Amino acid sequence: MKHKGIMFTLIAMLLSVMLLPGTGWAKPAVPEHMDAFYVNDFAGVIDLKAENYMVNYGVKLHQETGAQVVLVTVDSTGGASMEEYAKTLFNNWGIGSADKDNGVLLLLSVKDDNYWVLQGDGLKNSLTDSMLSQILAQSLEPDFARKEYAAGARKTYGALIESLGGVWTEPLGTRNFVADNAGVLPQVTRLYLNQSSNRYKTTTGSGIYFVTVKNPGGKTLQDYTYAKYASVGAGPRDVMLVLDIEGDNYHVLQGRDVDTTLTNTVVGEILNKALEPQFAAKNYAAGVTAAANEFFSFFLARADHSPAADQASSGAAEAAEAVTNQATASIEAVETVSEPISKGKGFAVVGIFLGVLGLISLAFSRRNSHIARYGLPVNPYSRRNIRRYGTWHGQPGYGYGSRWYNRRHRPRRRTAHYNNTEPQQSRSSFWNTNHGGGGSSSGGGAGRYSSSETNHGGGGYSSGGGSGRYSSRNDDDDRSSRSSSSSSSSGGGGGNASSGGGVGRHG
């Protein structure tokens, strides 16, 4: 019957609309976290010096308590509410441990001129919304209103770390990591390099040494670096950067325990990006500081998974694997939970539903009208129903049968038949694309500036040859083929904020 068909069609349309990603319960699109995990500056408003400081104490908090504080900056949430965007980020990344749900997310949206902080379900009682509101008002709002995002984020991150029992300032070691023999580094630079190396070495296990020299005294800069590396007692996880001022050159030597991740290729990229522009302009202090921050960032991003930490506790790897499995299960569970829709989308769905319901009601109203008038569910004098059910002579059951009730009694129209003589090959050549025959290549190839020169090294505790301004950085004894990101990047422990909430600037 036609009314049944109409009803089923309308119901199918309603279900299709409700299941569309854009109009249903789709989550906002959020990015994957960066290698450092604890600071994800997608908006580009946090300087590397501030980022390193926050990541360092974020890692320490996680190693000591299992809690995690994560900072995320974005240009915009893409129309999603701050609470919805923060909740999706939190649960997708699994901030905090899966068993304690003790993570905190601080989200800054620059173009939206808004921010939001969200705590895990396990912290709702100990770190309440009122406490978070006070932290935001005191630590973030003044700087955020002046658009000094890095300063506000650093203060707020520190307040959140301390609220969870972590340390934000600590006594530093007194080891000297700077030897400015050429006298080109001002005191403030030497102080910063020494303090940073002492601070980050306790977290990463890697110290960065900085040496300037007017000339290497008849030695090659590479040999001078080897000798200096050994003389200062640099360890197998340390790195040394030497600047030859008169020779207009520099060289980096990394320890043997880190040269499989901090390869010559990676070192070369850092030097070209951070040191070379300033060194060429003879801004030695700025160049050394920029290169130092890049090296600190590299090691801090890998601090949660450092070999030293793995060796310190044989059970840590098993615990981490268990947490990872729980995090995966938690994230999969989160993906199956329906998210609340926004008001606009909710009104749209309700409107569509009411419209479909009105059409169905109209169809049933017409049916009842026909029954009252003719005793039939349809109008027997309608041309369409005459074609469909035949002429009505008062017979019972008219209009209740199959819609094809009378068609088998009608003469069939003659149908013209055409022979398709088009070859089948023409169809496949139109739809199919060209495919390879299954050949393979072992790689290699050649480029414009490919080189097979190998550095061998041998000084101090380093087995690598290091990398310098004029040295080849293309061969790392096949170690450069390893992706730096594969052994890097911290991650969440499977924490959850399923109940949402949190507090922000505008609500």
Coordinates of C-alpha atoms in Angstrom, one line a residue:
M1 CA 0.0 0.0 0.0
K2 CA 1.3 3.4 -0.9
H3 CA 0.9 4.8 2.7
K4 CA 3.1 2.1 4.0
G5 CA 5.8 2.8 1.4
I6 CA 5.6 6.5 2.2
M7 CA 6.0 5.8 5.9
F8 CA 9.0 3.5 5.4
T9 CA 10.6 6.0 3.1
L10 CA 10.3 8.9 5.5
I11 CA 11.6 6.8 8.4
A12 CA 14.6 5.8 6.3
M13 CA 15.2 9.4 5.4
L14 CA 15.1 10.4 9.1
L15 CA 17.5 7.7 10.1
S16 CA 19.9 8.7 7.3
V17 CA 19.9 12.3 8.4
M18 CA 20.4 11.5 12.0
L19 CA 23.4 9.3 11.2
L20 CA 25.2 11.8 9.0
P21 CA 28.5 12.8 10.7
G22 CA 27.9 16.5 10.3
T23 CA 24.4 16.6 11.8
G24 CA 24.6 13.8 14.3
W25 CA 26.8 13.1 17.3
A26 CA 30.2 13.5 15.5
K27 CA 33.1 14.6 17.7
P28 CA 35.1 17.7 16.7
A29 CA 38.2 16.9 14.7
V30 CA 41.3 17.1 16.9
P31 CA 45.0 16.7 16.0
E32 CA 47.4 14.0 17.1
H33 CA 49.7 15.1 19.9
M34 CA 53.2 16.2 19.3
D35 CA 56.4 14.3 20.3
A36 CA 56.8 16.1 23.6
F37 CA 53.1 15.4 24.5
Y38 CA 53.1 17.7 27.5
V39 CA 53.2 20.9 25.4
N40 CA 51.5 20.9 22.0
D41 CA 51.8 24.4 20.5
F42 CA 49.7 24.1 17.4
A43 CA 49.1 27.9 17.4
G44 CA 52.8 28.7 17.5
V45 CA 52.6 31.1 20.5
I46 CA 55.0 29.3 23.0
D47 CA 58.7 29.9 22.7
L48 CA 61.0 26.8 22.9
K49 CA 62.6 28.0 26.1
A50 CA 59.3 28.1 27.9
E51 CA 58.2 24.9 26.3
N52 CA 61.3 23.0 27.5
Y53 CA 60.8 24.2 31.0
M54 CA 57.1 23.0 31.1
V55 CA 57.9 19.7 29.5
N56 CA 60.7 19.0 31.9
Y57 CA 58.4 19.3 35.0
G58 CA 55.6 17.6 33.2
V59 CA 57.8 14.6 32.7
K60 CA 59.0 14.7 36.3
L61 CA 55.4 14.9 37.6
H62 CA 54.5 11.9 35.5
Q63 CA 57.5 9.9 36.6
E64 CA 56.9 10.6 40.3
T65 CA 53.1 10.4 40.5
G66 CA 51.7 9.1 37.2
A67 CA 49.7 12.3 36.8
Q68 CA 50.0 14.3 33.6
V69 CA 49.4 18.0 32.8
V70 CA 49.1 18.7 29.1
L71 CA 49.1 22.1 27.4
V72 CA 47.5 22.6 24.0
T73 CA 47.3 25.8 22.0
V74 CA 45.2 26.0 18.8
D75 CA 44.2 28.7 16.4
S76 CA 40.5 27.8 16.7
T77 CA 38.3 24.9 17.8
G78 CA 36.6 25.1 14.4
G79 CA 33.2 26.0 15.8
A80 CA 33.1 23.4 18.5
S81 CA 32.6 24.6 22.1
M82 CA 35.7 24.8 24.3
E83 CA 34.3 22.2 26.6
E84 CA 33.5 19.7 23.8
Y85 CA 36.8 20.2 22.1
A86 CA 38.8 19.8 25.4
K87 CA 36.9 16.7 26.3
T88 CA 37.5 15.1 22.9
L89 CA 41.2 16.0 23.1
F90 CA 41.5 14.6 26.7
N91 CA 39.8 11.3 25.9
N92 CA 41.5 10.8 22.5
W93 CA 44.9 11.3 24.0
G94 CA 44.3 9.4 27.2
I95 CA 45.8 12.1 29.5
G96 CA 46.7 10.7 32.9
S97 CA 46.8 7.1 34.0
A98 CA 44.0 4.7 33.1
D99 CA 43.5 3.5 36.7
K100 CA 43.5 6.9 38.4
D101 CA 42.2 9.3 35.7
N102 CA 44.6 11.9 37.1
G103 CA 45.3 14.0 34.0
V104 CA 44.7 17.8 33.5
L105 CA 44.4 19.5 30.1
L106 CA 44.9 23.2 29.6
L107 CA 43.6 24.4 26.3
L108 CA 44.2 27.9 24.8
S109 CA 42.3 28.9 21.6
V110 CA 43.9 32.1 20.3
K111 CA 41.4 33.2 17.6
D112 CA 38.5 32.3 19.8
D113 CA 40.1 34.4 22.6
N114 CA 39.2 31.7 25.1
Y115 CA 40.7 29.0 27.2
W116 CA 39.6 25.9 29.1
V117 CA 41.0 23.6 31.7
L118 CA 39.6 20.1 32.3
Q119 CA 40.6 17.6 34.9
G120 CA 40.3 13.8 34.8
D121 CA 37.4 12.0 36.6
G122 CA 39.8 11.0 39.3
L123 CA 40.6 14.6 40.2
K124 CA 37.1 16.0 40.4
N125 CA 37.1 16.0 44.3
S126 CA 40.7 17.0 44.9
L127 CA 41.1 19.5 42.1
T128 CA 37.6 21.1 41.9
D129 CA 36.3 23.5 39.4
S130 CA 36.4 26.3 41.9
M131 CA 40.1 25.6 42.5
L132 CA 40.7 25.6 38.7
S133 CA 38.9 28.9 38.3
Q134 CA 41.1 30.5 40.9
I135 CA 44.2 29.2 39.2
L136 CA 43.0 30.6 35.9
A137 CA 42.1 34.0 37.3
Q138 CA 45.4 34.4 39.1
S139 CA 47.9 32.8 36.7
L140 CA 46.5 33.0 33.2
E141 CA 43.9 35.7 32.7
P142 CA 46.2 38.8 33.1
D143 CA 48.8 37.6 30.6
F144 CA 46.1 36.1 28.3
A145 CA 44.3 39.4 28.1
R146 CA 47.5 41.1 27.0
K147 CA 48.1 38.3 24.5
E148 CA 51.2 37.2 26.3
Y149 CA 50.3 33.6 25.9
A150 CA 53.7 32.0 26.7
A151 CA 54.0 33.8 30.0
G152 CA 50.5 33.0 31.1
A153 CA 50.7 29.4 30.0
R154 CA 54.0 28.9 31.9
K155 CA 52.6 30.3 35.1
T156 CA 49.4 28.3 34.8
Y157 CA 51.2 25.1 34.0
G158 CA 53.4 25.6 37.1
A159 CA 50.4 26.2 39.3
L160 CA 48.7 23.0 38.0
I161 CA 51.9 21.0 38.5
E162 CA 52.1 22.2 42.1
S163 CA 48.4 21.5 42.7
L164 CA 49.1 17.9 41.9
G165 CA 52.1 17.6 44.3
G166 CA 54.8 18.2 41.7
V167 CA 57.8 20.5 41.8
W168 CA 58.1 23.6 39.7
T169 CA 61.4 25.0 41.0
E170 CA 64.3 23.0 42.5
P171 CA 68.0 23.4 43.5
L172 CA 70.2 22.9 40.5
G173 CA 73.5 21.1 40.2
T174 CA 76.8 23.1 40.0
R175 CA 78.5 21.2 37.2
N176 CA 80.1 23.5 34.6
F177 CA 78.9 22.9 31.1
V178 CA 80.3 26.0 29.4
A179 CA 83.9 26.8 28.4
D180 CA 84.0 30.2 26.6
N181 CA 87.7 30.2 25.7
A182 CA 87.0 32.6 22.9
G183 CA 85.2 35.1 25.1
V184 CA 82.2 35.5 22.8
L185 CA 79.4 34.5 25.2
P186 CA 78.0 37.1 27.7
Q187 CA 77.5 36.1 31.3
V188 CA 73.7 35.8 31.0
T189 CA 74.1 33.3 28.2
R190 CA 76.7 31.2 30.1
L191 CA 74.4 31.3 33.1
Y192 CA 71.4 30.1 31.1
L193 CA 73.3 27.3 29.4
N194 CA 74.7 26.0 32.7
Q195 CA 71.4 26.2 34.5
S196 CA 69.5 24.5 31.7
S197 CA 72.0 21.7 31.3
N198 CA 72.0 21.0 35.0
R199 CA 68.2 21.1 35.1
Y200 CA 67.5 18.9 32.1
K201 CA 70.2 16.4 32.7
T202 CA 68.5 15.1 35.8
T203 CA 65.4 14.4 33.7
T204 CA 66.9 13.2 30.4
G205 CA 70.2 11.8 31.5
S206 CA 71.9 13.9 28.8
G207 CA 74.0 17.0 29.4
I208 CA 75.0 19.5 26.6
Y209 CA 78.5 20.9 26.8
F210 CA 79.4 24.2 25.0
V211 CA 82.9 25.2 24.1
T212 CA 84.2 28.2 22.1
V213 CA 87.8 28.4 20.9
K214 CA 89.6 31.0 18.8
N215 CA 91.5 28.3 17.1
P216 CA 92.0 24.5 17.8
G217 CA 95.8 24.8 18.1
G218 CA 96.9 23.1 15.0
K219 CA 94.4 20.2 15.3
T220 CA 91.4 19.7 13.1
L221 CA 88.2 20.8 14.8
Q222 CA 87.0 17.2 14.8
D223 CA 90.1 16.0 16.7
Y224 CA 89.9 18.9 19.1
T225 CA 86.3 18.0 19.8
Y226 CA 87.2 14.4 20.5
A227 CA 90.0 15.4 22.9
K228 CA 87.8 18.0 24.7
Y229 CA 84.9 15.5 25.0
A230 CA 87.3 13.1 26.9
S231 CA 89.0 15.8 29.0
V232 CA 85.8 17.1 30.6
G233 CA 84.5 13.6 31.4
A234 CA 81.5 13.8 29.2
G235 CA 79.3 10.7 29.5
P236 CA 77.9 8.3 26.8
R237 CA 74.6 10.1 26.7
D238 CA 76.1 13.6 26.5
V239 CA 76.6 16.0 23.6
M240 CA 79.3 18.6 23.0
L241 CA 79.1 21.7 20.7
V242 CA 82.4 23.4 19.8
L243 CA 82.6 26.7 18.0
D244 CA 85.9 27.6 16.2
I245 CA 85.7 31.4 15.9
E246 CA 88.8 32.1 13.8
G247 CA 88.2 29.0 11.7
D248 CA 84.6 30.1 11.1
N249 CA 83.5 26.5 11.9
Y250 CA 81.6 24.4 14.5
H251 CA 81.3 20.7 15.3
V252 CA 79.0 18.6 17.4
L253 CA 79.9 15.2 19.0
Q254 CA 77.3 13.0 20.6
G255 CA 77.8 10.1 23.0
R256 CA 77.6 6.5 21.9
D257 CA 74.4 5.8 23.8
V258 CA 72.4 8.4 21.9
D259 CA 73.9 8.4 18.5
T260 CA 71.3 5.9 17.2
T261 CA 68.6 8.5 17.9
L262 CA 70.5 11.8 17.7
T263 CA 72.1 10.8 14.4
N264 CA 74.4 13.0 12.4
T265 CA 71.4 13.8 10.1
V266 CA 69.3 15.0 13.0
V267 CA 72.2 17.0 14.4
G268 CA 72.8 18.6 11.0
E269 CA 69.1 19.6 10.8
I270 CA 69.3 21.2 14.2
L271 CA 72.5 23.1 13.3
N272 CA 71.2 24.3 10.0
K273 CA 67.9 25.5 11.6
A274 CA 69.1 27.0 14.8
L275 CA 72.8 27.7 14.7
E276 CA 73.9 28.5 11.2
P277 CA 71.9 31.7 10.5
Q278 CA 73.1 33.3 13.8
F279 CA 76.7 31.9 13.4
A280 CA 77.0 33.3 9.9
A281 CA 75.9 36.7 11.3
K282 CA 78.5 36.3 14.1
N283 CA 75.6 36.4 16.7
Y284 CA 77.3 33.5 18.6
A285 CA 75.3 33.8 21.8
A286 CA 72.0 33.8 20.0
G287 CA 73.0 30.8 17.9
V288 CA 74.3 28.7 20.7
T289 CA 71.2 29.4 22.8
A290 CA 68.9 28.5 19.9
A291 CA 70.8 25.2 19.2
A292 CA 70.9 24.4 22.9
N293 CA 67.1 24.7 23.2
E294 CA 66.7 22.4 20.2
F295 CA 68.9 19.8 21.7
F296 CA 67.1 20.1 25.1
S297 CA 63.8 19.7 23.3
F298 CA 65.0 16.6 21.5
F299 CA 66.0 14.8 24.7
L300 CA 63.0 16.0 26.7
A301 CA 60.6 14.6 24.1
R302 CA 62.1 11.2 24.7
A303 CA 62.6 11.5 28.5
D304 CA 59.7 9.3 29.4
H305 CA 61.1 6.4 27.4
S306 CA 64.8 6.9 27.9
P307 CA 67.0 3.8 28.1
A308 CA 68.3 4.9 31.5
A309 CA 64.8 4.9 32.9
D310 CA 64.1 1.4 31.4
Q311 CA 67.3 0.0 33.0
A312 CA 66.5 1.5 36.4
S313 CA 63.4 -0.6 36.8
S314 CA 63.0 -3.9 35.0
G315 CA 59.3 -3.9 35.7
A316 CA 58.7 -0.4 34.2
A317 CA 58.4 -1.8 30.7
E318 CA 55.8 -4.4 31.7
A319 CA 53.8 -1.8 33.6
A320 CA 54.0 0.6 30.6
E321 CA 52.8 -2.1 28.3
A322 CA 49.8 -2.9 30.6
V323 CA 49.0 0.8 30.8
T324 CA 49.2 1.0 27.0
N325 CA 46.8 -1.9 26.6
Q326 CA 44.4 -0.2 29.0
A327 CA 44.7 3.1 27.2
T328 CA 43.9 1.4 23.9
A329 CA 40.8 -0.3 25.4
S330 CA 39.8 3.0 27.0
I331 CA 40.1 5.0 23.8
E332 CA 38.1 2.3 21.9
A333 CA 35.5 2.5 24.6
V334 CA 35.4 6.3 24.4
E335 CA 34.9 6.1 20.6
T336 CA 31.7 4.1 21.1
V337 CA 30.2 6.5 23.5
S338 CA 27.7 8.9 22.0
E339 CA 28.7 12.5 22.4
P340 CA 26.1 15.2 23.2
I341 CA 25.2 17.3 20.2
S342 CA 25.2 21.1 20.2
K343 CA 22.0 23.1 20.5
G344 CA 21.9 24.0 16.8
K345 CA 22.3 20.5 15.6
G346 CA 19.8 19.3 18.2
F347 CA 17.2 21.8 17.0
A348 CA 17.8 20.7 13.4
V349 CA 17.3 17.0 14.2
V350 CA 14.2 17.7 16.2
G351 CA 12.8 19.8 13.4
I352 CA 13.4 17.1 10.8
F353 CA 11.8 14.5 13.1
L354 CA 8.7 16.7 13.7
G355 CA 8.5 17.3 9.9
V356 CA 8.6 13.6 9.2
L357 CA 6.1 12.9 12.0
G358 CA 3.7 15.5 10.4
L359 CA 3.9 13.9 7.0
I360 CA 3.1 10.5 8.6
S361 CA 0.2 12.0 10.5
L362 CA -1.1 13.6 7.3
A363 CA -1.0 10.2 5.5
F364 CA -2.9 8.5 8.2
S365 CA -5.4 11.3 8.3
R366 CA -6.2 10.9 4.6
R367 CA -6.5 7.1 5.1
N368 CA -9.0 7.5 7.9
S369 CA -10.9 10.0 5.7
H370 CA -11.2 7.5 2.9
I371 CA -12.4 4.7 5.3
A372 CA -15.1 7.0 6.7
R373 CA -16.3 8.0 3.2
Y374 CA -15.9 4.8 1.1
G375 CA -15.2 2.1 3.7
L376 CA -11.9 1.7 2.0
P377 CA -8.3 2.9 2.9
V378 CA -8.0 4.5 -0.5
N379 CA -10.1 6.6 -2.9
P380 CA -11.5 3.9 -5.4
Y381 CA -12.3 6.6 -8.0
S382 CA -8.7 7.9 -8.2
R383 CA -7.2 7.1 -11.6
R384 CA -4.0 6.1 -9.9
N385 CA -5.8 3.5 -7.7
I386 CA -7.9 2.3 -10.7
R387 CA -4.6 1.6 -12.5
R388 CA -3.1 0.0 -9.4
Y389 CA -6.1 -2.1 -8.1
G390 CA -8.6 -2.1 -11.0
T391 CA -12.2 -0.9 -11.1
W392 CA -14.1 -1.0 -7.9
H393 CA -17.5 -2.8 -8.0
G394 CA -18.0 -2.9 -4.3
Q395 CA -15.8 -6.0 -3.8
P396 CA -14.3 -6.3 -0.2
G397 CA -10.6 -6.0 0.3
Y398 CA -10.2 -3.4 -2.4
G399 CA -7.0 -1.4 -1.7
Y400 CA -5.6 -3.9 0.8
G401 CA -3.8 -6.2 -1.6
S402 CA -0.5 -6.0 -3.3
R403 CA 0.1 -2.9 -5.3
W404 CA 0.8 -5.2 -8.2
Y405 CA -2.6 -6.9 -7.8
N406 CA -3.9 -6.0 -11.3
R407 CA -0.8 -5.7 -13.3
R408 CA -0.5 -9.3 -14.3
H409 CA -3.9 -9.0 -16.0
R410 CA -2.8 -6.0 -18.2
P411 CA -1.3 -6.5 -21.6
R412 CA 2.4 -6.1 -21.5
R413 CA 4.1 -3.4 -23.6
R414 CA 6.4 -4.6 -26.2
T415 CA 9.9 -3.9 -25.4
A416 CA 12.5 -3.2 -28.0
H417 CA 15.7 -5.3 -27.6
Y418 CA 19.1 -4.1 -28.6
N419 CA 22.2 -6.1 -29.0
N420 CA 25.2 -4.6 -27.3
T421 CA 28.1 -5.4 -29.5
E422 CA 30.5 -3.2 -27.8
P423 CA 33.6 -5.2 -26.8
Q424 CA 34.0 -5.8 -23.1
Q425 CA 37.5 -4.4 -23.2
S426 CA 36.2 -0.9 -23.7
R427 CA 34.4 -1.1 -20.4
S428 CA 37.4 -2.1 -18.4
S429 CA 39.7 0.3 -20.1
F430 CA 37.3 3.2 -19.1
W431 CA 36.9 2.3 -15.4
N432 CA 40.2 0.7 -14.6
T433 CA 43.5 2.4 -14.0
N434 CA 46.9 1.1 -14.8
H435 CA 48.5 -1.1 -12.3
G436 CA 52.1 -2.3 -11.8
G437 CA 53.0 -5.9 -12.4
G438 CA 54.3 -6.6 -8.8
G439 CA 57.9 -5.5 -9.3
S440 CA 59.9 -4.2 -6.3
S441 CA 62.9 -2.0 -5.5
S442 CA 65.4 -2.3 -2.7
G443 CA 65.7 1.5 -2.5
G444 CA 68.8 3.5 -2.8
G445 CA 68.5 5.6 -5.9
A446 CA 70.5 8.8 -6.4
G447 CA 69.9 12.5 -5.8
R448 CA 71.6 15.6 -6.8
Y449 CA 73.9 15.9 -3.8
S450 CA 74.0 12.3 -2.6
S451 CA 77.1 11.3 -0.7
S452 CA 78.5 8.1 0.8
E453 CA 81.2 9.7 3.0
T454 CA 81.3 8.1 6.4
N455 CA 82.4 9.7 9.7
H456 CA 84.2 7.3 12.0
G457 CA 85.2 9.2 15.2
G458 CA 86.6 7.6 18.3
G459 CA 87.2 10.2 21.0
G460 CA 85.9 10.1 24.5
Y461 CA 82.8 8.0 25.1
S462 CA 81.5 8.7 21.6
S463 CA 81.5 6.1 18.8
G464 CA 80.2 8.5 16.1
G465 CA 82.0 11.1 14.1
G466 CA 79.6 13.9 15.0
S467 CA 78.5 16.7 12.6
G468 CA 79.9 20.1 11.8
R469 CA 79.5 23.1 9.5
Y470 CA 81.5 21.6 6.6
S471 CA 81.3 17.9 7.3
S472 CA 79.1 15.4 5.5
R473 CA 76.0 14.4 7.5
N474 CA 74.5 11.9 5.1
D475 CA 76.0 8.6 6.5
D476 CA 75.2 7.5 10.0
D477 CA 76.3 3.9 9.5
D478 CA 72.7 3.1 8.5
R479 CA 71.4 4.5 11.8
S480 CA 69.9 7.6 10.2
S481 CA 67.3 5.3 8.5
R482 CA 65.6 4.9 11.9
S483 CA 62.8 7.4 12.3
S484 CA 63.5 9.7 15.2
S485 CA 59.8 9.8 15.9
S486 CA 59.6 6.0 16.3
S487 CA 61.7 6.1 19.5
S488 CA 60.4 9.4 20.6
S489 CA 57.3 10.9 21.9
S490 CA 55.7 10.5 25.3
G491 CA 52.0 9.7 25.4
G492 CA 49.0 9.5 27.6
G493 CA 48.4 6.7 30.0
G494 CA 44.7 6.1 29.1
G495 CA 43.2 8.7 31.4
N496 CA 39.6 9.7 31.0
A497 CA 37.3 12.7 31.5
S498 CA 34.1 11.1 30.4
S499 CA 32.0 13.4 32.6
G500 CA 33.3 16.5 30.9
G501 CA 33.0 19.7 32.9
G502 CA 36.0 21.9 33.6
V503 CA 36.2 25.7 33.6
G504 CA 37.1 28.3 31.1
R505 CA 37.3 32.0 30.4
H506 CA 33.8 32.6 29.0
G507 CA 31.8 29.9 30.8

